[in-house]
Coordinates of C-alpha atoms in Angstrom, one line a residue:
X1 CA 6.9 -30.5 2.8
X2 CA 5.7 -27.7 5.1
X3 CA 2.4 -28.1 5.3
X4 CA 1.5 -24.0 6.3
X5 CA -1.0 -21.3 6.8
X6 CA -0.5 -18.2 5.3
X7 CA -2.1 -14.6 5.1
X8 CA -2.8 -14.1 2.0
X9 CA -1.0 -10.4 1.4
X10 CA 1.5 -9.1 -1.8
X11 CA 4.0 -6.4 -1.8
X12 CA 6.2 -7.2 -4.6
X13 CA 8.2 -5.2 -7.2
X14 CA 7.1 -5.8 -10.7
X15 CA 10.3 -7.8 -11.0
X16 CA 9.4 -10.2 -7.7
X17 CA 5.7 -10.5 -8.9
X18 CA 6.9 -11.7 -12.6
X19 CA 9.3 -14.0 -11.0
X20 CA 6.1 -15.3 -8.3
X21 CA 4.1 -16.0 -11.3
X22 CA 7.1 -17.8 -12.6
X23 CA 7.1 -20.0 -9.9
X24 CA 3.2 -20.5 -10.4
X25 CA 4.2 -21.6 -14.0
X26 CA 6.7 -24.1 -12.9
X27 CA 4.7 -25.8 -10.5
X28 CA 2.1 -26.4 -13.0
X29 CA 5.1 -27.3 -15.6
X30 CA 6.2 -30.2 -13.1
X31 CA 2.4 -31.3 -12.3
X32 CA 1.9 -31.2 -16.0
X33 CA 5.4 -33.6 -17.1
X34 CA 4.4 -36.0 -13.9
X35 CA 0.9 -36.7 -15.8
X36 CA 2.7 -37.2 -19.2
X37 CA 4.8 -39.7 -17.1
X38 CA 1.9 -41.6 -16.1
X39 CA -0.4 -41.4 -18.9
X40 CA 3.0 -42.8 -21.2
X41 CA 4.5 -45.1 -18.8
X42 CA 2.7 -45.6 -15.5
X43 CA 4.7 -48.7 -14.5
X44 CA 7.8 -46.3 -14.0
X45 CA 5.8 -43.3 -12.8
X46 CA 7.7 -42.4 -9.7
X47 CA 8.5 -42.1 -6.7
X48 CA 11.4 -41.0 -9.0
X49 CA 14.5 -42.2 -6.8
X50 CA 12.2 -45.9 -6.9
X51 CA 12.4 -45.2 -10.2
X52 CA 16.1 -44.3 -10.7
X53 CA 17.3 -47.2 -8.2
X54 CA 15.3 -49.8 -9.0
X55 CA 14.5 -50.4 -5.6
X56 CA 11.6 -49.9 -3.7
X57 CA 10.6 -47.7 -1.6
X58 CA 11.7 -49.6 1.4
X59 CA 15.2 -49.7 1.3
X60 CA 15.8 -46.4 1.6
X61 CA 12.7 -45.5 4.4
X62 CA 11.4 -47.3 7.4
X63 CA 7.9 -45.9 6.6
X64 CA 8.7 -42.9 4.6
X65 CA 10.1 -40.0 5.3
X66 CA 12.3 -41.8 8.2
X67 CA 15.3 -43.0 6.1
X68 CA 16.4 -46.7 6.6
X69 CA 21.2 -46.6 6.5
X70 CA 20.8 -47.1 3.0
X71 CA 18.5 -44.3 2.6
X72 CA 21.5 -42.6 4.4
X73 CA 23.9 -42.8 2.1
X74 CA 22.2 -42.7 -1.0
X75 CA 21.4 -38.8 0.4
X76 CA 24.9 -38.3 1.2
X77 CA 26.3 -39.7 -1.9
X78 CA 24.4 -37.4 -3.8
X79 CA 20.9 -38.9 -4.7
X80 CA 22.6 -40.2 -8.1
X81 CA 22.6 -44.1 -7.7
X82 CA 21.1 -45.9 -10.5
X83 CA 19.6 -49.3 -11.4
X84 CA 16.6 -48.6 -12.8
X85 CA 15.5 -47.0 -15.9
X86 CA 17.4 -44.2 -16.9
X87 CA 15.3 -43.1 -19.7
X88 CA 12.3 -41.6 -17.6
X89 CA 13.2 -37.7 -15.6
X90 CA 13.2 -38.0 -12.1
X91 CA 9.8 -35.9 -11.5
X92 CA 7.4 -36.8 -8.5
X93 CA 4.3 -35.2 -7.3
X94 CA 2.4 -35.7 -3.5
X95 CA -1.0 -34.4 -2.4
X96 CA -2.2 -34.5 1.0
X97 CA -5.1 -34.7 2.1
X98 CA -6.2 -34.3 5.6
X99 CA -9.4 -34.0 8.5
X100 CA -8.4 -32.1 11.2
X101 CA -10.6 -31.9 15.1
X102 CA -9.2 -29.5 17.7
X103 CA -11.0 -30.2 20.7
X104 CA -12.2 -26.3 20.9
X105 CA -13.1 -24.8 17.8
X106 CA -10.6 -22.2 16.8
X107 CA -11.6 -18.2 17.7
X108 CA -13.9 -16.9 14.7
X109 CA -11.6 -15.5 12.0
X110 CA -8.4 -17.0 13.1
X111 CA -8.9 -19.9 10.6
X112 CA -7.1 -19.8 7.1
X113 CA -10.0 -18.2 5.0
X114 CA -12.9 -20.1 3.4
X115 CA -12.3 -22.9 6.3
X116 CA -14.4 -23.6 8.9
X117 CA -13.0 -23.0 12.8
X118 CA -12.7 -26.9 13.1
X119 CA -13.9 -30.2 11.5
X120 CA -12.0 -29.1 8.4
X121 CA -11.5 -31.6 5.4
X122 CA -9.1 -30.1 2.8
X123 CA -6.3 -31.1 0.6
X124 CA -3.6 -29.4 2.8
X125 CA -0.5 -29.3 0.6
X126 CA 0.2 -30.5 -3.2
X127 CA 4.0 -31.0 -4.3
X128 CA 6.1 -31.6 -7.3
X129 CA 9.8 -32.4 -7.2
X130 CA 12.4 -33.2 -9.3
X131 CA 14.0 -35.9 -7.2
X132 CA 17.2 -37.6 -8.3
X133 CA 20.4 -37.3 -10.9
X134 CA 20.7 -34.2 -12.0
X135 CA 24.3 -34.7 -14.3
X136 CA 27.1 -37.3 -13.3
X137 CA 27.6 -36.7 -9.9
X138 CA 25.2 -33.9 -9.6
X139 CA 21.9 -34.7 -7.7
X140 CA 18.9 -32.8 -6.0
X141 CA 15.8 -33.1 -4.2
X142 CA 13.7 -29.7 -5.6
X143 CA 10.3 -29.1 -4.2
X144 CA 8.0 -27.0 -5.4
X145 CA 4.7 -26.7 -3.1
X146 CA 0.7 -25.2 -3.4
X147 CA -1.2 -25.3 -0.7
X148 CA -4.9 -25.6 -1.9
X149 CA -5.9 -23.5 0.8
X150 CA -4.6 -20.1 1.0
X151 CA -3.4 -20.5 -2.9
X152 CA 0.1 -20.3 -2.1
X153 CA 2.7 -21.4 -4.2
X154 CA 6.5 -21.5 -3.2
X155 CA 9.7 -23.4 -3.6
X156 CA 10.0 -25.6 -0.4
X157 CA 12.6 -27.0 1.4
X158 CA 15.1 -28.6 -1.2
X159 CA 18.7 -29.6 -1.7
X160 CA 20.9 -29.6 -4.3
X161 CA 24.6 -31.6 -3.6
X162 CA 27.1 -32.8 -6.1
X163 CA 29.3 -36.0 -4.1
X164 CA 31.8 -38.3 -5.1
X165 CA 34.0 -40.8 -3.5
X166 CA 37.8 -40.6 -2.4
X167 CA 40.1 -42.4 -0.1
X168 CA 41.6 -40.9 3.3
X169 CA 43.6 -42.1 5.8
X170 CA 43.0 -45.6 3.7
X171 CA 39.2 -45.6 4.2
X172 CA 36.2 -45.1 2.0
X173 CA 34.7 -41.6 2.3
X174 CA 32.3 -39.1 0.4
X175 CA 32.8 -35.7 -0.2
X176 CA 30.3 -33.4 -1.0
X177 CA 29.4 -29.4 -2.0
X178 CA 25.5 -28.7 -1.0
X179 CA 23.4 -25.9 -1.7
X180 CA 20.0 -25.5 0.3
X181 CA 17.5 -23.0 1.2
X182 CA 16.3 -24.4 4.6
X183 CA 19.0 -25.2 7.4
X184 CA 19.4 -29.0 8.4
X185 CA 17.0 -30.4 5.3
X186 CA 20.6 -31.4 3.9
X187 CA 20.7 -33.8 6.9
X188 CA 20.6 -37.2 6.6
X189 CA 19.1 -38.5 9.9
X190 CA 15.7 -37.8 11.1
X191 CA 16.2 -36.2 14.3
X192 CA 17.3 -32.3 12.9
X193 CA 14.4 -30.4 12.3
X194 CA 13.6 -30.7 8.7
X195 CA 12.8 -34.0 8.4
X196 CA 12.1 -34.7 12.7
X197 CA 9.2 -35.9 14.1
X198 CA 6.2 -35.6 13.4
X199 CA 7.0 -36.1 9.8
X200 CA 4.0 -34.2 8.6
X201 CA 1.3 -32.0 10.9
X202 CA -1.6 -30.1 10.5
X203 CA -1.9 -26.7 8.9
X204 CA -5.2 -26.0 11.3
X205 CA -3.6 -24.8 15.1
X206 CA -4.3 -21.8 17.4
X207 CA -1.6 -22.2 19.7
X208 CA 1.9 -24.1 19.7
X209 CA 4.8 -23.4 21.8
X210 CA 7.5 -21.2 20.4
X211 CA 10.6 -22.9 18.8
X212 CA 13.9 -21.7 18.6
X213 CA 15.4 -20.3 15.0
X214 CA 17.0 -23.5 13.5
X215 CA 13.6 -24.9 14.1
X216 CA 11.2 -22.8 12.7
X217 CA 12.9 -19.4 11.7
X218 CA 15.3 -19.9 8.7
X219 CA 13.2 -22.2 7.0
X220 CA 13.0 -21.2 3.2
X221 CA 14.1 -17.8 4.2
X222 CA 17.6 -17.7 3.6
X223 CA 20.2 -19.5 0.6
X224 CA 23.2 -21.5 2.0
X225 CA 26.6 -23.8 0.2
X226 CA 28.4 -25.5 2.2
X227 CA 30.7 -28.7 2.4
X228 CA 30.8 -32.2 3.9
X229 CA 32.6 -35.4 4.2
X230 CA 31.6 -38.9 5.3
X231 CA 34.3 -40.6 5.9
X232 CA 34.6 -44.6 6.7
X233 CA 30.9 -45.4 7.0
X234 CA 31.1 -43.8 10.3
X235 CA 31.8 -40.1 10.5
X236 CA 29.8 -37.1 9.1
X237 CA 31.6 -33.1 8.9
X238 CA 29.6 -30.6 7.7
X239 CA 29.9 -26.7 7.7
X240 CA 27.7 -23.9 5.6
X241 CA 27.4 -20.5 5.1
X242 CA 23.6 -19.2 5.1
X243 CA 22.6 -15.8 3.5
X244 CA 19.3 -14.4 4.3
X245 CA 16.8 -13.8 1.2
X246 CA 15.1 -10.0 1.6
X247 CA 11.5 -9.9 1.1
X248 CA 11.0 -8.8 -2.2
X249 CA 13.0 -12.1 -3.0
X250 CA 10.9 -14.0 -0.7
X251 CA 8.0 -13.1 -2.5
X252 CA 9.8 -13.7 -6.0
X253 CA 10.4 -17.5 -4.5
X254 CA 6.5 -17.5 -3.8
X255 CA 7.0 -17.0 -0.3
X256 CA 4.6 -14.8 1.7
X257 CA 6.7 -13.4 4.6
X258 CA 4.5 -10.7 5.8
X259 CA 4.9 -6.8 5.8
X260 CA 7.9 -6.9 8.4
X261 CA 9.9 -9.9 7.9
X262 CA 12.8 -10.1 10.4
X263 CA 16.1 -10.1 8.2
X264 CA 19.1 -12.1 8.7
X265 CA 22.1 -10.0 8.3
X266 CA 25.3 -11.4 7.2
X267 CA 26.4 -14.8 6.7
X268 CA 25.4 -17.0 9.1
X269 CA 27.4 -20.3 9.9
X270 CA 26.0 -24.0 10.2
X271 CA 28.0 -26.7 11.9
X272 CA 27.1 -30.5 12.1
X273 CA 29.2 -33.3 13.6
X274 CA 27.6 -37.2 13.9
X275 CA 29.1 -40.5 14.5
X276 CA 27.4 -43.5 13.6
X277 CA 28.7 -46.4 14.4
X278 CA 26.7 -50.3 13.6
X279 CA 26.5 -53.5 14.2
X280 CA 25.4 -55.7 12.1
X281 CA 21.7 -54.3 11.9
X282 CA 22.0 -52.1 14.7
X283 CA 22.7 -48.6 14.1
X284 CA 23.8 -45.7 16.9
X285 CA 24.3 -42.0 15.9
X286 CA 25.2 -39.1 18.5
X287 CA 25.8 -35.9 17.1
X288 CA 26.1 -31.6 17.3
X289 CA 24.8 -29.2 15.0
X290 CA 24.2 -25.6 15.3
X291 CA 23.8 -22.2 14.1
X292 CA 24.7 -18.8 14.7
X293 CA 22.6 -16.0 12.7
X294 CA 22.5 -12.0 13.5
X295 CA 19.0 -10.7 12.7
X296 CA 17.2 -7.2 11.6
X297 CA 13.9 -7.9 13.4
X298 CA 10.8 -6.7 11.2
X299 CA 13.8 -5.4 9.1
X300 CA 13.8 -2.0 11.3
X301 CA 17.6 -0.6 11.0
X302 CA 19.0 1.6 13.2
X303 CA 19.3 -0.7 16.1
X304 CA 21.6 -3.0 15.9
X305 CA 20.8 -6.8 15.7
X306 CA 19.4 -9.2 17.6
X307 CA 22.2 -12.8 18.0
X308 CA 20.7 -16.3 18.1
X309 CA 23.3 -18.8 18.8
X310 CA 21.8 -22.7 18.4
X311 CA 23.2 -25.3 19.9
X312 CA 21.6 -28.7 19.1
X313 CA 23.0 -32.4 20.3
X314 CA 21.2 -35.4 18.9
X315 CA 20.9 -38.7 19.1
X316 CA 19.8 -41.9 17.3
X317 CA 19.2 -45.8 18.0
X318 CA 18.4 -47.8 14.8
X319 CA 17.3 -51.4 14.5
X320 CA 16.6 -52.3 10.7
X321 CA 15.9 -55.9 10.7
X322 CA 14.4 -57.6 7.5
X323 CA 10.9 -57.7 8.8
X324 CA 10.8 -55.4 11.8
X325 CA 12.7 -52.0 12.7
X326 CA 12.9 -49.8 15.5
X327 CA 14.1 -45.9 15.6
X328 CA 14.5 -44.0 18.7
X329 CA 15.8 -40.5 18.5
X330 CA 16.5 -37.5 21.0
X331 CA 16.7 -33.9 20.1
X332 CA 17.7 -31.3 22.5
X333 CA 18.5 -27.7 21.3
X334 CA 19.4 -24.6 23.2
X335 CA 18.8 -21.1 21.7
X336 CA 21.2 -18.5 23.5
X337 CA 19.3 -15.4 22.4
X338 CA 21.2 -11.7 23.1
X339 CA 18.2 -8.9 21.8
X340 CA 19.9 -5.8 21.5
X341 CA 17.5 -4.2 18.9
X342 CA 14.7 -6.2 20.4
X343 CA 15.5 -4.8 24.0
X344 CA 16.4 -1.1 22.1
X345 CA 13.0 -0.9 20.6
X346 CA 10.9 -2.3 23.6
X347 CA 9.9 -5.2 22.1
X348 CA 11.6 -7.7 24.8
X349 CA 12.2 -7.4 28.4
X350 CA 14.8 -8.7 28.6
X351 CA 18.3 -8.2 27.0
X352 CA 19.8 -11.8 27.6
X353 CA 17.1 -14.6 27.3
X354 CA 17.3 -18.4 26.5
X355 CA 15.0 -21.0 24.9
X356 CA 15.1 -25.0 25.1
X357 CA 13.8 -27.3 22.9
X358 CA 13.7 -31.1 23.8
X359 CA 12.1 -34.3 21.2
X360 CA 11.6 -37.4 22.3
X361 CA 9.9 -40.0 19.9
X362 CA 10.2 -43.7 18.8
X363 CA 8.9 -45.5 16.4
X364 CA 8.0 -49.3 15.1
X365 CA 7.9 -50.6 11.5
X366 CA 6.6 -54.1 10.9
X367 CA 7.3 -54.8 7.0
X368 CA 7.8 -51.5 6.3
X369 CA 4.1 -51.2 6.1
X370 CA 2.6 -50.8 9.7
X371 CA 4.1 -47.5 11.7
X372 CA 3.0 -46.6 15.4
X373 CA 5.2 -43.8 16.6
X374 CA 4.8 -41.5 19.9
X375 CA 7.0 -38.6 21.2
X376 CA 7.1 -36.2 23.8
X377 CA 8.1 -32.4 23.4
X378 CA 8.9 -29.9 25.7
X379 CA 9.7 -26.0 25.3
X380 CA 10.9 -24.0 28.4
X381 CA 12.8 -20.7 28.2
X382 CA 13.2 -17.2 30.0
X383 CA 10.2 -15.4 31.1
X384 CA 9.7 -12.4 29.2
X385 CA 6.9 -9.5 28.9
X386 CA 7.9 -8.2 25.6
X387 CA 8.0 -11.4 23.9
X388 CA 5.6 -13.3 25.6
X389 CA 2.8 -11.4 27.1
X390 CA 0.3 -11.7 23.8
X391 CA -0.1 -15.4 24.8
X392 CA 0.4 -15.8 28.4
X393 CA -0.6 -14.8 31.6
X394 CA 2.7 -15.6 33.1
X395 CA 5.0 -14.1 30.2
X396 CA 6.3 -17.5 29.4
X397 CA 7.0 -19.4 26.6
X398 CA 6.8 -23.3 28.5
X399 CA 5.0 -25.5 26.9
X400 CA 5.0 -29.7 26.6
X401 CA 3.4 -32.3 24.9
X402 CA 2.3 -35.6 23.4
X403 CA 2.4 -36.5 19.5
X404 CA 0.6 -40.5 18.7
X405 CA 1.4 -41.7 15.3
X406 CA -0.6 -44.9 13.9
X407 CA 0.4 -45.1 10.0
X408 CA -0.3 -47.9 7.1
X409 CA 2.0 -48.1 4.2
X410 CA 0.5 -50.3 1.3
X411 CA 2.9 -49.8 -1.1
X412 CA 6.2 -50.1 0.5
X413 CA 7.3 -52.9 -1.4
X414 CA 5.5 -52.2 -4.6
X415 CA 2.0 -51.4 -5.6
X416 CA -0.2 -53.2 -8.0
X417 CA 1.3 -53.3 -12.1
X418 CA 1.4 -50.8 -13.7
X419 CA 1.8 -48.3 -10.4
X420 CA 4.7 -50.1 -9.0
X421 CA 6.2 -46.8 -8.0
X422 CA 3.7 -45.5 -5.8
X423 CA 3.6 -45.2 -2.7
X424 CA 1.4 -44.1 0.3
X425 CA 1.2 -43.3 3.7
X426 CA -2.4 -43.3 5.6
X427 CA -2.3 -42.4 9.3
X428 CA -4.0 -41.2 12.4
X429 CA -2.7 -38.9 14.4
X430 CA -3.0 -37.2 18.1
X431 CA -1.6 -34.2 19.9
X432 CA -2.4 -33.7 23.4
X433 CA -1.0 -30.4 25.0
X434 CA -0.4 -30.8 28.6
X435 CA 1.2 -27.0 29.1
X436 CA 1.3 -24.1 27.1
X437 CA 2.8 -20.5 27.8
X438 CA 3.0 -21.7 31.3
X439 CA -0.3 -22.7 32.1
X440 CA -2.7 -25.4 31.5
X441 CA -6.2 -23.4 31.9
X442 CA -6.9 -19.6 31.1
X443 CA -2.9 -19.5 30.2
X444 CA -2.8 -15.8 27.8
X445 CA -5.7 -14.5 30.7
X446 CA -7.9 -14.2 27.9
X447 CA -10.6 -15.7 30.0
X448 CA -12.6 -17.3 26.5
X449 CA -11.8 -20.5 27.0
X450 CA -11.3 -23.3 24.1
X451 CA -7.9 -23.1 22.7
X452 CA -6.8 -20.4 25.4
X453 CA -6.9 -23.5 27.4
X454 CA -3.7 -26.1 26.8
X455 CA -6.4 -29.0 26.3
X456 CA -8.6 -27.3 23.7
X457 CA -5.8 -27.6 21.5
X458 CA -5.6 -31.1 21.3
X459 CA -5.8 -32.1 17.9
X460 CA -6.9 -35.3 15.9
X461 CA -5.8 -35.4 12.8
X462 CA -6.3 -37.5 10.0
X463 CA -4.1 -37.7 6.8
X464 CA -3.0 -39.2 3.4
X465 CA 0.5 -38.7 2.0
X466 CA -0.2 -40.0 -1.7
X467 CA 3.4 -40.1 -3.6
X468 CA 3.0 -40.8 -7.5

């Protein structure tokens, strides 16, 4: 689930744009076999792993997407339990609707087109999956996304793993073989970026802080396999190899990268260690994960490359008590960034620089149906002219903030016969910027105003995440 903006611009190949339409055509496909679903058998239609399981919705998510230790290791093991009916595909869809209120309107023309620069009510995103068993102990989680707005369609952030159990060292463990197009969305706890907080945001922002590249700049740009192991309910190994996806195959995949998309070059490496030991109902994680990529920038050779080495530790507190749980999590990442076809062409300043990226959040469930969550964020990194100077005064990238979260769940346990399968989630939320690019008033030295001030950027934002 990405909820984006895009530009709305096309270079493909004859080849790319048959295989874009293609894409168009399976999105519809999967929308189309989800209403056959409901229309024939609307007591099963879906969430599908609800459906597959046999359980509801709750026992694999706190209020959904934050997943419960069952929720855990159904992921790991390969999203192929079963225990419910067998005879129905595991197809989904979600649509989400939102209202968005910046407290500055956006500049004229920097909206996505045909919206309005604030006070916008559209149906942000639209998704359908195929969620679940795929064969034996093959299993996926397969998104295919529109977004209503710009008329995008593209294959999102999904997972495919085969798992299966073995003994070592005389303890339970899985073992596992993923394939995945966005770092991290293979992860099973919620405080990597895929799947971190804020679980879903608005697609309507002028400014945000930068984020470093396991955050925000391998997402659905690049193709990875890998290999993991989980062994005695307690310890999680995981290392994959990323390729990066050029732009003509980017644009094939629906994507819509831009004229000069930077280009990773090689194979880069992901790396995730977590131990998570429990207690009864109390669950503690503390973890590593990381990646190192080599990049073309705007895929200009002659160069060299510019090297991003991430460095993330995390950490999780769980409490999943029958009626009530409790999730903390912390998430700090640091980007070690050398530019030498950055620095060679003039685009940065510098030739060493360094970004940090630090979450903070909790969050309360009561029932599995009432959510209030809050987090701080905080970006802070090397001053730089060539990187930096569009958007701030002082040619830095700091920025911090404050996300609110108030959500109701309905359906956790069940909705009304015959939609017993779906589920929703209905929130309010709040950003309040307290920095950005190093300043709080005038920070790019624009002098306009609104969002060129931190505060104008504060958002309210209203949403419905409507699985079925």
């Amino acid at each position: 689930m990405s909820g984006r903006s895009f530009a709305p611009e096309h270079r493909a190949a004859g080849f790319a744009r048959r295989l874009a339409r293609g894409a168009h055509w399976l999105a519809i496909a999967l929308i189309g076999a989800v209403a056959l679903t409901c229309a024939s058998q609307p007591a099963s239609a879906v969430p599908s792993f609800a459906r597959q399981t046999g359980q509801p919705c709750a026992a694999c998510h706190t209020a959904f997407p934050e997943l419960t230790p069952f929720g855990r290791r159904f992921k790991l093991s390969g999203y192929t339990l079963q225990g419910g009916d067998p005879k129905i595909p595991p197809i989904a869809a979600m649509l989400m609707p939102s209202f968005t209120n910046t407290e500055a309107p956006l500049d004229p023309g920097s909206q996505p087109p045909g919206t309005k620069t604030n006070n916008n009510l559209v149906t942000q995103q639209a998704t359908a999956l195929y969620a679940g068993g795929i064969y034996g102990n093959l299993g996926g989680f397969i998104q295919v996304s529109g977004n209503p707005v710009s008329g995008q369609v593209w294959l999102d952030a999904s997972d495919v793993r085969y798992a299966d159990s073995f003994k070592l060292f005389g303890k339970d463990a899985f073992w596992g073989i993923d394939v995945n197009n966005t770092p991290t969305v293979q992860d099973a706890w919620n405080t990597t970026p895929a799947f971190g907080f804020p679980e879903i945001a608005t697609i309507f922002s002028a400014f945000s802080p930068p984020l470093t590249h396991v955050e925000s700049g391998w997402g659905q740009q690049v193709a990875g396999a890998g290999a993991y192991v989980f062994w005695n309910d307690m310890l999680y190994a995981e290392l994959t190899a990323y390729s990066g996806i050029s732009k003509t195959g980017l644009e094939a995949l629906g994507e819509e990268p831009g004229p000069t998309p930077d280009l990773l070059n090689g194979v880069a490496p992901y790396w995730r260690l977590a131990m998570e030991p429990h207690w009864g109902d109390h669950y503690l994680m503390i973890g590593t994960f990381g990646m190192y990529g080599q990049v073309i920038p705007a895929e200009t050779f002659g160069f060299g490359f510019d090297d991003y080495t991430d460095v993330g530790f995390d950490s999780q507190y769980q409490y999943d008590g029958d009626k009530f749980s409790v999730t903390a999590k912390l998430t700090d990442i640091m980007e070690f960034q050398r530019l030498n076809s950055s620095f060679a062409q003039g685009n940065s300043s510098n030739l060493n620089d360094r970004l940090n990226s630090f979450k903070a959040n909790a969050s309360f469930v009561w029932d599995h149906t009432y959510s209030l969550s809050a987090g701080y964020f905080s970006v802070a990194g090397t001053s730089d002219a060539g990187l930096y100077s569009a958007n701030s005064l002082t040619n830095s990238p700091d920025g911090d903030g404050l996300i609110f979260d108030v959500a109701y769940l309905p359906f956790s346990h069940g909705s009304p016969s015959p939609y017993s399968t779906y589920n929703a989630r209905i929130g309010v939320q709040y950003t309040q910027y307290l920095k950005l690019y190093g300043g709080t008033t005038n920070f790019d030295g624009s002098g306009i105003g609104g969002t060129h001030n931190a505060s104008g950027n504060n958002t309210l934002f209203l949403y419905a995440w409507l699985a079925f």
